CSV table of C-alpha atoms in Angstrom, one decimal:
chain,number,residue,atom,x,y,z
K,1,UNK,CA,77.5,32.3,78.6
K,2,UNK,CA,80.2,30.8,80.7
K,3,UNK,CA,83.4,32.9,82.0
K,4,UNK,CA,86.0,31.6,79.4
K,5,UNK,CA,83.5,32.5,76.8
K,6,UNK,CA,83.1,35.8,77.9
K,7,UNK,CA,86.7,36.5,78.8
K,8,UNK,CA,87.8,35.7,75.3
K,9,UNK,CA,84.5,38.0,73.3
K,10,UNK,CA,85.9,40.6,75.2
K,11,UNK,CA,89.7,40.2,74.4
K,12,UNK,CA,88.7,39.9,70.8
K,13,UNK,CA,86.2,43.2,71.1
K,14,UNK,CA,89.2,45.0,72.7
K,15,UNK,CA,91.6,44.2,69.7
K,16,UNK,CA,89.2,44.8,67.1
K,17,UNK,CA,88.7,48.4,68.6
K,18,UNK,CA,92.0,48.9,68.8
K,19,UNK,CA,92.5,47.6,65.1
K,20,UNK,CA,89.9,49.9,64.1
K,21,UNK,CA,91.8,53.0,65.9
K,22,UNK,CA,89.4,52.7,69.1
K,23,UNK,CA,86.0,54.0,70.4
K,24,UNK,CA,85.3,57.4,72.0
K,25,UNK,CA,86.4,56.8,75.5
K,26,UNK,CA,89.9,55.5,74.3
K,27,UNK,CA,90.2,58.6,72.3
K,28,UNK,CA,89.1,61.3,75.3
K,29,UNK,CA,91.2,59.3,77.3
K,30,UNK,CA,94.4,59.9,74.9
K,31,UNK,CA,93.5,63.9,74.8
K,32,UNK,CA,93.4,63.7,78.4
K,33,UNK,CA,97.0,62.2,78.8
K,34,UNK,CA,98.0,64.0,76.1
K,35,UNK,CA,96.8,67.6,77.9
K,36,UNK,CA,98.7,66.4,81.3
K,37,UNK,CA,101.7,65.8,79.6
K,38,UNK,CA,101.4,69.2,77.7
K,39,UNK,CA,100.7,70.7,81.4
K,40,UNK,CA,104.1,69.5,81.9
K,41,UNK,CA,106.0,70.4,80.0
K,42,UNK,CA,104.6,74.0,79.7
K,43,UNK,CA,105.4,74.3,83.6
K,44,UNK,CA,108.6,73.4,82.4
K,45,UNK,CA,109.0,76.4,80.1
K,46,UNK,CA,110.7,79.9,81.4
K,47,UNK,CA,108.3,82.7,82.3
K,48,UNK,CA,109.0,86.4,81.9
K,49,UNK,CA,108.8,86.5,86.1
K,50,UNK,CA,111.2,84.9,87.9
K,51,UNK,CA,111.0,82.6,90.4
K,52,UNK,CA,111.6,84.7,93.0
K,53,UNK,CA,108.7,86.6,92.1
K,54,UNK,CA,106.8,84.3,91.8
K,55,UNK,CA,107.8,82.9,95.5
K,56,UNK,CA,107.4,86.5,96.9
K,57,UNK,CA,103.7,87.0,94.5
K,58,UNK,CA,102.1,83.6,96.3
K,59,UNK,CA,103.7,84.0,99.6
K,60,UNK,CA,102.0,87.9,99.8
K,61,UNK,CA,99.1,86.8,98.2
K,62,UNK,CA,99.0,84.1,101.3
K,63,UNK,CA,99.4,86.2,103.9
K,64,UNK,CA,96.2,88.5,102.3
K,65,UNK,CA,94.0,85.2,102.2
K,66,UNK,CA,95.2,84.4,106.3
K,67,UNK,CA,94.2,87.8,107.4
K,68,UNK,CA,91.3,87.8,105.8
K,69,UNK,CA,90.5,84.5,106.9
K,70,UNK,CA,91.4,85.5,110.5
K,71,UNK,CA,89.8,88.5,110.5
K,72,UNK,CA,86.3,87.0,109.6
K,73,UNK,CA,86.2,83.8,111.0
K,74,UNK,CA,83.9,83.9,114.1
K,75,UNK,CA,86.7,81.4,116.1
K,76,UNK,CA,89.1,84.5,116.4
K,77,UNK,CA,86.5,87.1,117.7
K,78,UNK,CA,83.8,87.5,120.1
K,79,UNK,CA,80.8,88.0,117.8
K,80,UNK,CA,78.5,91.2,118.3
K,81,UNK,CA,75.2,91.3,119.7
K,82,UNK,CA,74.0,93.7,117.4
K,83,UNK,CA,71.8,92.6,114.4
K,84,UNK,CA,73.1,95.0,111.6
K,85,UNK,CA,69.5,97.2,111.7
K,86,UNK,CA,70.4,97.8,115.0
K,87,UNK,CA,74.1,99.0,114.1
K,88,UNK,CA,72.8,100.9,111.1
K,89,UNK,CA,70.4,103.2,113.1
K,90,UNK,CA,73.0,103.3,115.9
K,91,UNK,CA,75.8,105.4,113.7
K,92,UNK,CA,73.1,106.9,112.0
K,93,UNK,CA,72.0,108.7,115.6
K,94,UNK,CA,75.9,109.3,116.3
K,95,UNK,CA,76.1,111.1,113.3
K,96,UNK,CA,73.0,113.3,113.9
K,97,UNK,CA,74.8,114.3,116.8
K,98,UNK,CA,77.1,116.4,114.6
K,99,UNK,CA,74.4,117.4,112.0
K,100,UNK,CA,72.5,119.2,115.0
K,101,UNK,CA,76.2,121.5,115.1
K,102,UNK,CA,77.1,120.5,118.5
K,103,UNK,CA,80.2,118.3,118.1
K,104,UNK,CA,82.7,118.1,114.9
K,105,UNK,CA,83.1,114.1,114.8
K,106,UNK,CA,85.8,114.8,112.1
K,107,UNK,CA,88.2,115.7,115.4
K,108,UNK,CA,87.3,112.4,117.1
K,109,UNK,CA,89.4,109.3,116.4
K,110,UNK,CA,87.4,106.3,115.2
K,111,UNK,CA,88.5,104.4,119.0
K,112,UNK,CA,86.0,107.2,120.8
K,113,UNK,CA,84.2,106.1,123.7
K,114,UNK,CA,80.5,106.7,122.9
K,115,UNK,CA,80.1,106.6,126.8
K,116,UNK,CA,81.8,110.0,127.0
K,117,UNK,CA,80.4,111.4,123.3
K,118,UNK,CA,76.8,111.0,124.6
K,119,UNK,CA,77.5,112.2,128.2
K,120,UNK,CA,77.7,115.2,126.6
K,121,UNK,CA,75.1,114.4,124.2
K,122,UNK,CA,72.5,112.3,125.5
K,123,UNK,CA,70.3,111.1,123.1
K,124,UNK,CA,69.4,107.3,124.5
K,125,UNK,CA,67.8,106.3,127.8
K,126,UNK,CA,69.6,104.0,129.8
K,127,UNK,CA,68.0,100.5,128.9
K,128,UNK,CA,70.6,101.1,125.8
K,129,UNK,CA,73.5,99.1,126.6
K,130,UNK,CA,76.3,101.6,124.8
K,131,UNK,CA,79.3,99.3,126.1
K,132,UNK,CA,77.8,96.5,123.5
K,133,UNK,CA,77.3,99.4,120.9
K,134,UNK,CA,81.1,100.0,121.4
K,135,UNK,CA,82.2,96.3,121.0
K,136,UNK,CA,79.9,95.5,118.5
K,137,UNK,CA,81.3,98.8,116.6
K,138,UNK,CA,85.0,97.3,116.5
K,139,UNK,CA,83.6,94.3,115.2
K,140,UNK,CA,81.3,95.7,112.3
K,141,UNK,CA,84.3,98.1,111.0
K,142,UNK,CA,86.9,95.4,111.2
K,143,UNK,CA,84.7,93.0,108.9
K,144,UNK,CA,83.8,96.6,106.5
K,145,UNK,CA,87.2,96.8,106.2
K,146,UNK,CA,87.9,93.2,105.0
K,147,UNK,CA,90.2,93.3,102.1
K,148,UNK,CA,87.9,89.9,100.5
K,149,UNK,CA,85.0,91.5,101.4
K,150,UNK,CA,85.3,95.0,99.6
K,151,UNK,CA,86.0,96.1,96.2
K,152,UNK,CA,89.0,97.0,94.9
K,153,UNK,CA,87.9,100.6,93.9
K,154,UNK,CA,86.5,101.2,97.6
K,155,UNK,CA,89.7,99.8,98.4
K,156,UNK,CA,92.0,102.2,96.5
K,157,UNK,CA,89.7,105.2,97.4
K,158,UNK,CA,90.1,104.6,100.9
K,159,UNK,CA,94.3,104.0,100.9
K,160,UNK,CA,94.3,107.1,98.7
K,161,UNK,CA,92.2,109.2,101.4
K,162,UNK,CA,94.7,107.8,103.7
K,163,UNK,CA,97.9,108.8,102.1
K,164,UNK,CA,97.0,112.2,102.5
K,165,UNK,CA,96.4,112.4,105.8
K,166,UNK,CA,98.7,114.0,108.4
K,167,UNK,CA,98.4,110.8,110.4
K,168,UNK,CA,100.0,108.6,107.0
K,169,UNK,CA,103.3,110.6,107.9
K,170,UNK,CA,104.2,108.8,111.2
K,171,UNK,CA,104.1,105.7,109.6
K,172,UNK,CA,107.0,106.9,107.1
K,173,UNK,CA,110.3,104.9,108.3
K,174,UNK,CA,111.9,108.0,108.3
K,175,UNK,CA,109.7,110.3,110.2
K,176,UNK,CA,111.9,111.1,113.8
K,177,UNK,CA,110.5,109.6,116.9
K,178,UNK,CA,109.1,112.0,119.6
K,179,UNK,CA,111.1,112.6,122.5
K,180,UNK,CA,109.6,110.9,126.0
K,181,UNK,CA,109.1,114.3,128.4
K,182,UNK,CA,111.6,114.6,131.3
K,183,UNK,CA,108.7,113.2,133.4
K,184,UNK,CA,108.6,110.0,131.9
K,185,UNK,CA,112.6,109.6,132.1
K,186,UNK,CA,112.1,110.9,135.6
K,187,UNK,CA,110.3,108.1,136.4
K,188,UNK,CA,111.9,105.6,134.5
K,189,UNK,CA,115.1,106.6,136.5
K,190,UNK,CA,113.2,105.9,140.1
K,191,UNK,CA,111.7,103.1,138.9
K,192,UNK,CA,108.0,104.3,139.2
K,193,UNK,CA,105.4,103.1,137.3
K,194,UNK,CA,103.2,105.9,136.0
K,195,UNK,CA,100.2,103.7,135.6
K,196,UNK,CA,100.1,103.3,139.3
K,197,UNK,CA,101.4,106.6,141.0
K,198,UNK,CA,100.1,107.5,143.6
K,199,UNK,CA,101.3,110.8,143.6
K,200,UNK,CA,105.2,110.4,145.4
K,201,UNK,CA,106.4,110.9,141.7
K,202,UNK,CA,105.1,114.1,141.1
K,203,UNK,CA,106.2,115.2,143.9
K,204,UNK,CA,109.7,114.2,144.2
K,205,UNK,CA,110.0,115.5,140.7
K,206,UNK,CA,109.6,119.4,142.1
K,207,UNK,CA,112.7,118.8,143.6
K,208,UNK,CA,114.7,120.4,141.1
K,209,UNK,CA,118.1,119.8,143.1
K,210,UNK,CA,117.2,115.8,143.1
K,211,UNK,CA,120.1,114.6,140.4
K,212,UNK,CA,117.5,112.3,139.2
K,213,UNK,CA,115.4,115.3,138.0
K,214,UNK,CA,118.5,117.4,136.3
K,215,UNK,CA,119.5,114.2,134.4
K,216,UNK,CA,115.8,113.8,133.3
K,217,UNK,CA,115.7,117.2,132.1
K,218,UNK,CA,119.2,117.3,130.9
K,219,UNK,CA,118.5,114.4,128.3
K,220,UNK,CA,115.0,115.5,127.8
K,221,UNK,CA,116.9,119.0,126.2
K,222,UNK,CA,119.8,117.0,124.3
K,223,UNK,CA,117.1,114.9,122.5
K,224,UNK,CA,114.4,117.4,121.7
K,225,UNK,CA,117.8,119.4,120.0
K,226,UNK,CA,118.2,116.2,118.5
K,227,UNK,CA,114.5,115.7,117.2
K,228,UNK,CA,114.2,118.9,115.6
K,229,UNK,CA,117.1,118.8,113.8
K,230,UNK,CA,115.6,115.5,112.4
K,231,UNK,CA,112.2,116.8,111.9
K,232,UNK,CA,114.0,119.4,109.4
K,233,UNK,CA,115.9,117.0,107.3
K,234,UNK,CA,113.0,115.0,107.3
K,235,UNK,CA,110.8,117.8,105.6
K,236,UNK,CA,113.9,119.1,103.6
K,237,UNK,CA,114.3,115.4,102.0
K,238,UNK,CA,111.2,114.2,101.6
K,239,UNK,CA,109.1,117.8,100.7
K,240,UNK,CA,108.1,117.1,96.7
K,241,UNK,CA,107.0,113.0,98.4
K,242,UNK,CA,104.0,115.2,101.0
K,243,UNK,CA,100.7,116.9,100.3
K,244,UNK,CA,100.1,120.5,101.2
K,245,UNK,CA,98.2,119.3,104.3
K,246,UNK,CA,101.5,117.6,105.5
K,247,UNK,CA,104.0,120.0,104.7
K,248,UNK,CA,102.1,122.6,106.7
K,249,UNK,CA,101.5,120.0,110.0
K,250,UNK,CA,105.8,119.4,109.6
K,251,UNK,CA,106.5,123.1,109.9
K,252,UNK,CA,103.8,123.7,112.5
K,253,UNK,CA,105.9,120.6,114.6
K,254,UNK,CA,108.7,122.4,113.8
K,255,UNK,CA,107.1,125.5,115.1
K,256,UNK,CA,106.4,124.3,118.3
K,257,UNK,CA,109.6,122.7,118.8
K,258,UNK,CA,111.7,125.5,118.7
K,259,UNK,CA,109.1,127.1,120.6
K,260,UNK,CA,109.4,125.2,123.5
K,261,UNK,CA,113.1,124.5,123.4
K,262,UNK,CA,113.5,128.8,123.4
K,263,UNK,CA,111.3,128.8,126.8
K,264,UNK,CA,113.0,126.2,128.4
K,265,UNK,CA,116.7,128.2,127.9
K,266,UNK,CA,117.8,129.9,131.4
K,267,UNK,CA,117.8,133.5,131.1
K,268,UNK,CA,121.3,134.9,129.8
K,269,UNK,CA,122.9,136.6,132.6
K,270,UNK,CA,123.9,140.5,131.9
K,271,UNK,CA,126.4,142.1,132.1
K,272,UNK,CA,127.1,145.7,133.1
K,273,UNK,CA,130.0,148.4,132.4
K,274,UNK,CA,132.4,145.7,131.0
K,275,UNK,CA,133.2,144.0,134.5
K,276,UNK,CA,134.1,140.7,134.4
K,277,UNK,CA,131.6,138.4,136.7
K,278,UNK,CA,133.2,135.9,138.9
K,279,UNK,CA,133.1,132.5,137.7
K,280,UNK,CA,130.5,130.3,139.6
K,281,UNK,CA,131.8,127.2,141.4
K,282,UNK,CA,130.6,123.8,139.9
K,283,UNK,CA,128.7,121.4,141.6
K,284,UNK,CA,130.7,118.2,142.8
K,285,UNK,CA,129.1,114.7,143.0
K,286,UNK,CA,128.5,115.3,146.8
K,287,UNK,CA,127.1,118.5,146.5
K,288,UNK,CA,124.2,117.4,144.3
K,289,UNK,CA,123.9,114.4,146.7
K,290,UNK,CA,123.3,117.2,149.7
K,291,UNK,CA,120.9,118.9,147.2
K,292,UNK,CA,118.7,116.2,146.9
K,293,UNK,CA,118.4,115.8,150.4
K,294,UNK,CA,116.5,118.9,150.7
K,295,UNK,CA,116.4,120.0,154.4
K,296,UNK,CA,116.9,116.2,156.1
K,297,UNK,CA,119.4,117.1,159.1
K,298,UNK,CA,118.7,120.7,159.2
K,299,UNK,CA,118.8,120.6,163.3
K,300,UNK,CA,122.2,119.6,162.9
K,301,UNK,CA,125.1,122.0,162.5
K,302,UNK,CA,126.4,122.6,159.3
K,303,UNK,CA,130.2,120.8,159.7
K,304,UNK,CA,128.3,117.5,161.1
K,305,UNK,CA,125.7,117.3,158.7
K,306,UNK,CA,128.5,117.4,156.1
K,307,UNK,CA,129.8,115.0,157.7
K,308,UNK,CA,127.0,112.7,158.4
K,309,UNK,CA,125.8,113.2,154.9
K,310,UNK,CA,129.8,112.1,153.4
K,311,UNK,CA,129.5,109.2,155.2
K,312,UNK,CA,125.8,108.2,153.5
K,313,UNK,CA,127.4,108.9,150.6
K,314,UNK,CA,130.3,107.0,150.6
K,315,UNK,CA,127.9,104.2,151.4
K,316,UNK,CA,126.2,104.4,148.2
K,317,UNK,CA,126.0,101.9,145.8
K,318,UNK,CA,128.8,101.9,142.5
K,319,UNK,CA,125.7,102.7,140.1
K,320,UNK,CA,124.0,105.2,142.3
K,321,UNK,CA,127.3,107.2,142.8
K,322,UNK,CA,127.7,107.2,139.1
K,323,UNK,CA,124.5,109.0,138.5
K,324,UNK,CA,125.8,112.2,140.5
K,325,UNK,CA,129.2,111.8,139.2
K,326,UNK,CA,127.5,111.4,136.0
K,327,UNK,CA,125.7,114.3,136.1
K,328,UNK,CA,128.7,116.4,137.8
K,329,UNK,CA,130.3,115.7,135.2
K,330,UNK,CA,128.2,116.8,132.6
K,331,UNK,CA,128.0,120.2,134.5
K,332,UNK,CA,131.6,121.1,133.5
């Protein structure tokens, strides 16, 4: 059969189909267009949500999926060594540890060093590498903890033990921020870093005529006022929001607050038979500044040490000055 001949039995097939209504493919192939344009136009349609739920749904619902994702893809870890026998039997021996009664893991955070648990516990010889234990651990609870990879009722059971832990109310927005100890301020004021002292800090912070250490402890009082205060309206706002277990650790931080801020507070000075005590003099800028100088220029008599100390001081810089002035003033 030549090509013409075939080119025209098909044209005529084609219109005789289609005069007869068409075959089976033409007819699946009319639902199909038919569905599309029915997806259309019901994408078209309002929902109850609107779209900025919608937007807010998919773009949470995103950043679960890249977690996940990230969390259990072996590119964004170091993988453990550990085969999960090995890992099983592992906890299962830490865990004996507290069975036999001699340590209450329940105390222990879950970030633990084994290394110090079983110095105190030995229970392995020392061809166990427990630094690989430790890294493989990380590794094995971040993956059991996988939002895709757990149920959702293991998942609600373990954010409802949560919420009623005390640790659950230090992630409330709300909750007051701890104070940083006088120390710490110390420090920051000299410029010392506590990760690498090598012991100058502590001692120049016995100095308690240093202005450095006065202001450290000055501020350290004004905010611990300032945190308690906080910690009470926090419990007063929020105290039918808490669980029993909560309530009690707030009053127990309150406790100890106002326990420590009543043994900080000099000793009130007495008076006897209704005579008036004479009023102490102040401390001026330059007195604190010969304060903190402890006993340099002792040998020298007391008019020219004055006087070699005003002239040092009247050398300092415009924001060392204001730090004694600073605190002078604060004295009044």
């Amino acid at each position: 059969m030549s090509k013409a001949v075939a080119s025209k039995t098909g044209s005529t097939t084609k219109r005789k189909r289609k005069a007869d209504g068409g075959g089976t493919n033409e007819l699946a192939s009319e639902e199909i267009k038919m569905g599309r344009k029915n997806v259309k136009t019901a994408k078209k349609e309002p929902t109850t949500s609107s779209a900025d739920d919608n937007i807010l749904l998919k773009t949470e619902e995103t950043e679960l999926d890249r977690n996940d994702r990230a969390e259990s893809s072996p590119s964004t870890a170091t993988q453990p060594a550990m085969m999960p026998k090995e890992m099983y039997n592992f906890c299962k021996s830490i865990l004996e540890i507290e069975e036999k009664g001699n340590v209450n893991l329940t105390r222990l955070k879950g970030n633990t060093k084994f290394s110090q648990l079983l110095r105190d516990n030995p229970m392995f010889d020392d061809s166990v590498d427990i630094s690989a234990f430790q890294n493989s651990f990380t590794h094995f609870y971040r993956w059991a903890t996988i939002l895709s990879d757990v149920s959702l009722s293991k998942a609600l059971h373990t954010v409802m033990e949560y919420a009623q832990s005390e640790h659950m109310v230090f992630r409330h927005p709300n909750y007051p921020k701890r104070p940083q100890n006088a120390f710490t301020r110390f420090a920051q004021l000299t410029g010392s870093n506590l990760f690498k002292s090598n012991g100058q800090t502590s001692a120049d912070y016995k100095n308690d005529q240093d202005p450095r250490v006065v202001k450290a402890k000055q501020e350290y009082a004004k905010d611990r006022e300032r945190y308690l205060a906080k910690l009470r309206e926090f419990l007063n706002s929020h105290t039918d929001e808490l669980f029993e277990g909560q309530i009690q650790y707030l009053h127990k931080e309150i406790k100890n607050t106002q326990k420590s801020i009543e043994q900080k507070e000099p000793p009130k000075s007495r008076r006897s038979n209704g005579i008036k005590q004479p009023q102490k003099q102040l401390p001026t800028a330059f007195d604190l500044y010969k304060r903190s100088k402890g006993q340099k220029y002792e040998h020298l008599p007391s008019e020219e040490r004055d006087a070699k100390l005003r002239r040092h001081f009247e050398k300092l810089s415009a924001e060392q000055r204001e730090i004694y002035e600073s605190i002078a003033a604060s004295l009044q």
